[in-house]
XYZ file of N, CA and C in Angstrom:
450
model
N 7.940 11.783 -35.932
C 8.552 12.755 -35.021
C 9.377 12.030 -33.961
N 10.358 12.715 -33.408
C 11.177 12.099 -32.362
C 10.355 11.928 -31.083
N 10.768 10.996 -30.234
C 10.029 10.829 -28.979
C 10.134 12.078 -28.127
N 9.124 12.322 -27.292
C 9.163 13.521 -26.450
C 10.347 13.475 -25.493
N 10.910 14.623 -25.236
C 12.046 14.725 -24.327
C 11.619 14.733 -22.876
N 12.591 14.869 -21.954
C 12.287 14.850 -20.524
C 11.310 15.929 -20.086
N 11.375 17.102 -20.715
C 10.469 18.184 -20.332
C 9.029 17.800 -20.633
N 8.793 17.165 -21.795
C 7.438 16.740 -22.147
C 6.974 15.628 -21.212
N 7.874 14.715 -20.876
C 7.512 13.626 -19.975
C 7.154 14.165 -18.592
N 7.894 15.168 -18.125
C 7.634 15.748 -16.813
C 6.299 16.472 -16.799
N 5.903 17.057 -17.938
C 4.652 17.792 -18.005
C 3.453 16.860 -18.173
N 3.682 15.643 -18.635
C 2.593 14.697 -18.862
C 2.104 14.119 -17.542
N 0.789 13.997 -17.386
C 0.295 13.352 -16.174
C 0.707 11.875 -16.171
N 0.912 11.343 -14.999
C 1.378 9.970 -14.860
C 0.579 9.312 -13.744
N 0.241 8.053 -13.930
C -0.491 7.292 -12.919
C 0.497 6.917 -11.820
N 0.513 7.692 -10.757
C 1.477 7.549 -9.668
C 1.442 6.164 -9.031
N 0.274 5.590 -8.896
C 0.125 4.333 -8.158
C 0.252 3.086 -9.032
N 0.526 3.237 -10.304
C 0.527 2.101 -11.218
C 1.411 0.953 -10.735
N 2.627 1.231 -10.311
C 3.538 0.171 -9.868
C 3.111 -0.465 -8.548
N 2.184 0.165 -7.846
C 1.741 -0.325 -6.541
C 0.451 -1.132 -6.630
N -0.139 -1.181 -7.819
C -1.427 -1.870 -7.971
C -1.310 -3.367 -7.744
N -0.250 -3.973 -8.244
C -0.102 -5.422 -8.128
C 1.354 -5.748 -7.846
N 1.571 -6.678 -6.909
C 2.930 -7.078 -6.558
C 3.650 -7.670 -7.759
N 4.967 -7.520 -7.788
C 5.731 -8.194 -8.844
C 5.660 -9.706 -8.620
N 5.840 -10.463 -9.670
C 5.829 -11.921 -9.516
C 7.116 -12.381 -8.854
N 7.038 -13.510 -8.193
C 8.227 -14.100 -7.566
C 9.266 -14.444 -8.625
N 8.805 -14.832 -9.802
C 9.730 -15.186 -10.881
C 10.490 -13.958 -11.379
N 9.786 -12.842 -11.518
C 10.416 -11.619 -12.028
C 11.310 -10.957 -10.979
N 10.916 -11.005 -9.699
C 11.660 -10.331 -8.632
C 11.819 -11.235 -7.413
N 12.580 -12.327 -7.542
C 12.728 -13.234 -6.398
C 13.368 -12.557 -5.186
N 14.269 -11.603 -5.423
C 14.910 -10.907 -4.303
C 13.905 -10.119 -3.475
N 12.872 -9.589 -4.120
C 11.860 -8.829 -3.397
C 11.258 -9.679 -2.284
N 10.961 -10.925 -2.599
C 10.323 -11.809 -1.626
C 11.305 -12.352 -0.589
N 12.583 -12.236 -0.872
C 13.589 -12.592 0.144
C 13.793 -11.429 1.117
N 13.669 -10.207 0.623
C 13.916 -9.014 1.436
C 12.659 -8.565 2.184
N 11.521 -8.619 1.523
C 10.262 -8.099 2.070
C 9.469 -9.253 2.673
N 9.280 -9.213 3.989
C 8.622 -10.330 4.663
C 7.094 -10.288 4.560
N 6.510 -9.108 4.372
C 5.054 -8.991 4.304
C 4.665 -8.112 3.116
N 4.766 -8.659 1.896
C 4.425 -7.859 0.716
C 2.935 -7.559 0.659
N 2.603 -6.388 0.166
C 1.203 -6.034 -0.060
C 1.133 -5.041 -1.206
N -0.028 -4.914 -1.792
C -0.225 -4.020 -2.929
C -1.615 -3.388 -2.842
N -1.883 -2.444 -3.741
C -3.176 -1.761 -3.711
C -4.336 -2.695 -4.037
N -4.102 -3.668 -4.894
C -5.164 -4.624 -5.221
C -5.599 -5.380 -3.964
N -4.646 -5.825 -3.175
C -4.964 -6.555 -1.947
C -5.628 -5.645 -0.915
N -5.136 -4.422 -0.810
C -5.729 -3.467 0.133
C -7.170 -3.162 -0.274
N -7.389 -2.949 -1.551
C -8.743 -2.680 -2.045
C -9.653 -3.880 -1.797
N -9.157 -5.079 -2.026
C -9.953 -6.285 -1.779
C -10.334 -6.381 -0.308
N -9.415 -6.042 0.568
C -9.733 -6.074 2.003
C -10.740 -4.986 2.365
N -10.656 -3.833 1.732
C -11.654 -2.787 1.980
C -13.041 -3.276 1.599
N -13.101 -4.032 0.524
C -14.381 -4.568 0.060
C -14.721 -5.885 0.749
N -13.756 -6.479 1.456
C -13.991 -7.736 2.157
C -14.152 -8.914 1.235
N -13.434 -8.892 0.086
C -13.670 -9.911 -0.931
C -12.555 -10.931 -1.123
N -11.321 -10.643 -0.734
C -10.234 -11.565 -1.046
C -9.196 -11.595 0.051
N -8.309 -12.576 -0.055
C -7.180 -12.680 0.863
C -6.162 -11.605 0.540
N -5.334 -11.304 1.503
C -4.271 -10.328 1.352
C -3.084 -10.991 0.685
N -2.404 -10.279 -0.195
C -1.178 -10.791 -0.783
C -0.187 -11.077 0.325
N 0.319 -12.286 0.361
C 1.281 -12.652 1.395
C 0.656 -12.827 2.755
N -0.676 -12.733 2.841
C -1.348 -12.809 4.131
C -1.737 -14.227 4.497
N -2.519 -14.346 5.537
C -2.848 -15.647 6.098
C -4.060 -16.295 5.453
N -4.676 -15.666 4.471
C -5.805 -16.298 3.804
C -7.067 -15.476 3.900
N -8.117 -15.998 3.303
C -9.377 -15.274 3.263
C -10.095 -15.363 4.599
N -11.077 -14.512 4.739
C -11.867 -14.519 5.958
C -11.634 -13.269 6.756
N -12.513 -12.972 7.687
C -12.373 -11.742 8.462
C -11.166 -11.779 9.371
N -10.683 -10.600 9.693
C -9.591 -10.506 10.661
C -8.250 -10.285 10.011
N -7.204 -10.260 10.817
C -5.867 -9.978 10.325
C -5.425 -10.990 9.288
N -4.751 -10.487 8.256
C -4.187 -11.367 7.252
C -5.131 -11.716 6.122
N -6.399 -11.397 6.208
C -7.326 -11.702 5.143
C -8.683 -11.118 5.449
N -9.568 -11.111 4.453
C -10.895 -10.566 4.663
C -10.871 -9.069 4.858
N -11.864 -8.562 5.543
C -12.013 -7.122 5.735
C -11.065 -6.571 6.792
N -10.739 -5.305 6.637
C -10.026 -4.616 7.700
C -10.981 -4.476 8.877
N -10.451 -4.539 10.079
C -11.302 -4.437 11.263
C -11.194 -3.070 11.931
N -10.323 -2.198 11.432
C -10.174 -0.863 12.009
C -9.467 0.047 11.010
N -9.608 1.343 11.242
C -8.868 2.314 10.431
C -7.367 2.105 10.603
N -6.964 1.783 11.821
C -5.543 1.571 12.094
C -4.994 0.409 11.264
N -5.732 -0.678 11.157
C -5.288 -1.827 10.364
C -5.155 -1.436 8.890
N -6.116 -0.653 8.392
C -6.064 -0.150 7.023
C -4.835 0.741 6.821
N -4.625 1.680 7.732
C -3.478 2.584 7.640
C -2.167 1.809 7.719
N -2.116 0.787 8.556
C -0.907 -0.041 8.657
C -0.608 -0.752 7.343
N -1.649 -1.215 6.657
C -1.441 -1.897 5.380
C -0.874 -0.941 4.330
N -1.410 0.270 4.281
C -0.896 1.258 3.317
C 0.540 1.641 3.676
N 0.807 1.832 4.955
C 2.171 2.162 5.381
C 3.127 1.027 5.047
N 2.695 -0.205 5.264
C 3.552 -1.359 4.942
C 3.895 -1.358 3.454
N 2.902 -1.096 2.597
C 3.141 -1.064 1.158
C 4.170 0.009 0.802
N 4.003 1.208 1.361
C 4.938 2.305 1.076
C 6.327 2.000 1.629
N 6.397 1.516 2.847
C 7.690 1.186 3.455
C 8.387 0.065 2.695
N 7.635 -0.940 2.262
C 8.223 -2.019 1.476
C 8.898 -1.472 0.226
N 8.196 -0.577 -0.464
C 8.747 -0.004 -1.695
C 10.016 0.801 -1.402
N 9.991 1.567 -0.323
C 11.170 2.361 0.027
C 12.315 1.472 0.504
N 12.003 0.418 1.246
C 13.049 -0.474 1.734
C 13.723 -1.236 0.602
N 12.964 -1.643 -0.396
C 13.515 -2.471 -1.460
C 14.212 -1.659 -2.542
N 13.718 -0.469 -2.819
C 14.232 0.334 -3.933
C 15.229 1.386 -3.460
N 16.132 1.756 -4.335
C 17.157 2.763 -4.028
C 16.504 4.091 -3.674
N 17.157 4.823 -2.775
C 16.622 6.114 -2.314
C 16.369 7.083 -3.464
N 17.171 7.004 -4.533
C 17.022 7.939 -5.642
C 16.161 7.380 -6.783
N 15.454 6.270 -6.546
C 14.622 5.673 -7.596
C 13.245 6.339 -7.662
N 12.603 6.204 -8.812
C 11.261 6.743 -8.983
C 10.268 6.016 -8.082
N 10.438 4.711 -7.896
C 9.523 3.945 -7.046
C 9.602 4.447 -5.601
N 10.802 4.696 -5.130
C 10.991 5.215 -3.766
C 10.292 6.571 -3.629
N 10.489 7.436 -4.605
C 9.849 8.762 -4.581
C 8.326 8.633 -4.636
N 7.831 7.736 -5.485
C 6.384 7.546 -5.605
C 5.782 7.008 -4.305
N 6.501 6.123 -3.619
C 6.016 5.598 -2.341
C 5.847 6.737 -1.332
N 6.807 7.637 -1.293
C 6.703 8.789 -0.394
C 5.542 9.697 -0.768
N 5.345 9.900 -2.067
C 4.236 10.742 -2.525
C 2.895 10.095 -2.191
N 2.777 8.785 -2.424
C 1.530 8.086 -2.079
C 1.251 8.170 -0.585
N 2.283 8.030 0.220
C 2.116 8.132 1.676
C 1.574 9.518 2.040
N 2.160 10.563 1.465
C 1.707 11.928 1.788
C 0.244 12.136 1.385
N -0.136 11.623 0.229
C -1.521 11.731 -0.235
C -2.451 10.962 0.702
N -2.045 9.760 1.088
C -2.852 8.931 1.978
C -3.017 9.600 3.343
N -1.926 10.085 3.901
C -1.978 10.733 5.221
C -2.907 11.948 5.170
N -2.805 12.750 4.118
C -3.674 13.924 3.991
C -5.144 13.504 3.920
N -5.449 12.456 3.156
C -6.834 11.988 3.046
C -7.335 11.423 4.371
N -6.489 10.661 5.054
C -6.894 10.111 6.351
C -7.141 11.232 7.363
N -6.285 12.235 7.371
C -6.470 13.352 8.312
C -7.742 14.129 8.012
N -8.093 14.194 6.732
C -9.320 14.899 6.360
C -10.561 14.090 6.739
N -10.570 12.794 6.446
C -11.767 11.976 6.629
C -11.850 11.277 7.982
N -10.709 11.012 8.606
C -10.658 10.326 9.904
C -9.678 11.062 10.820
N -9.980 12.320 11.159
C -9.003 13.149 11.874
C -8.595 12.626 13.253
N -9.408 11.824 13.868
C -9.078 11.342 15.218
C -8.324 10.012 15.204
N -8.161 9.418 14.044
C -7.494 8.121 13.956
C -5.975 8.296 13.941
N -5.266 7.529 14.754
C -3.797 7.600 14.726
C -3.262 6.970 13.440
N -2.166 7.502 12.964
C -1.528 6.987 11.759
C -0.140 6.458 12.111
N 0.285 5.386 11.447
C 1.632 4.875 11.719
C 2.682 5.853 11.204
N 3.807 5.894 11.865
C 4.924 6.716 11.402
C 5.611 6.007 10.251
N 6.131 6.762 9.290
C 6.871 6.123 8.211
C 8.016 5.274 8.767
N 8.103 4.075 8.275
C 9.143 3.110 8.636
C 9.109 2.678 10.093
N 8.056 3.026 10.806
C 7.898 2.466 12.158
C 7.533 1.001 11.987
N 7.883 0.164 12.934
C 7.501 -1.241 12.791
C 5.985 -1.367 12.694
N 5.534 -1.931 11.602
C 4.106 -2.140 11.393
C 3.819 -3.573 11.807
N 2.781 -3.783 12.607
C 2.516 -5.137 13.097
C 2.360 -6.147 11.965
N 2.871 -7.332 12.206
C 2.672 -8.454 11.304
C 1.177 -8.765 11.321
N 0.515 -8.816 10.140
C -0.925 -9.061 10.128
C -1.332 -10.319 10.886
N -0.506 -11.339 10.873
C -0.881 -12.578 11.562
C -0.763 -12.450 13.074
N -0.120 -11.374 13.568
C 0.069 -11.179 14.995
C -0.882 -10.130 15.580
N -1.726 -9.537 14.754
C -2.626 -8.479 15.222
C -3.782 -9.053 16.014
N -4.245 -8.283 16.967
C -5.438 -8.622 17.732
C -6.613 -7.976 17.008
N -7.660 -8.730 16.790
C -8.823 -8.178 16.086
C -9.465 -7.089 16.922
N -9.810 -6.003 16.276
C -10.470 -4.878 16.918
C -11.879 -4.741 16.357
N -12.780 -4.171 17.130
C -14.138 -3.969 16.656
C -14.207 -2.817 15.674
N -15.319 -2.683 15.023
C -15.535 -1.575 14.104
C -15.244 -1.987 12.679
N -15.758 -1.212 11.766
C -15.524 -1.487 10.352
C -15.342 -0.176 9.624
N -14.639 -0.225 8.528
C -14.440 0.956 7.710
C -15.627 1.130 6.776
N -15.956 2.356 6.431
C -17.023 2.557 5.459
C -16.559 2.052 4.096
N -17.490 1.718 3.204
C -17.093 1.270 1.874
C -16.390 2.390 1.134
N -15.563 2.052 0.127
C -14.884 3.096 -0.638
C -15.899 4.042 -1.265
N -15.521 5.299 -1.411
C -16.426 6.321 -1.934
C -16.736 6.110 -3.411
N -15.850 5.445 -4.145
C -16.087 5.225 -5.566
C -15.534 3.868 -5.962
N -15.815 3.492 -7.188
C -15.296 2.227 -7.688
C -14.031 2.428 -8.496
N -13.487 3.649 -8.462
C -12.215 3.897 -9.133
C -11.133 3.050 -8.513
N -10.045 2.901 -9.220
C -8.914 2.172 -8.668
C -8.406 2.894 -7.436
N -7.924 2.126 -6.445
C -7.442 2.765 -5.206
C -6.253 3.646 -5.451
């Protein structure tokens, strides 16, 4: 049979976050690393939520900014915003990646407002602090609710 047309593709469920799970390699996308000063991905964000690994492009492992666990909801929200903004900054406005970044942001903001209603959220494309320049804050985030992919 012929491949499904656009209508079938639009009706099929799609893993929205797939392209955000892991950063592209420097070899495959060298321009990305020239344009984006603080790359991050869902794998790195998830690792920081679990407190298990260094952040992609960050300052290394260990607690505090740039590696280890997030120290506040704001730091977590900043990392997600940075990931979405990076995707929008690097990709064309009419690209699927740009659209997916906006959709992920909306989903994230809705979840944060539901679970952490008093926590401030960064504005889209507002300057997000450089992780190496952040001041450590007290408090910790609860562990993820499931072991599903972020």
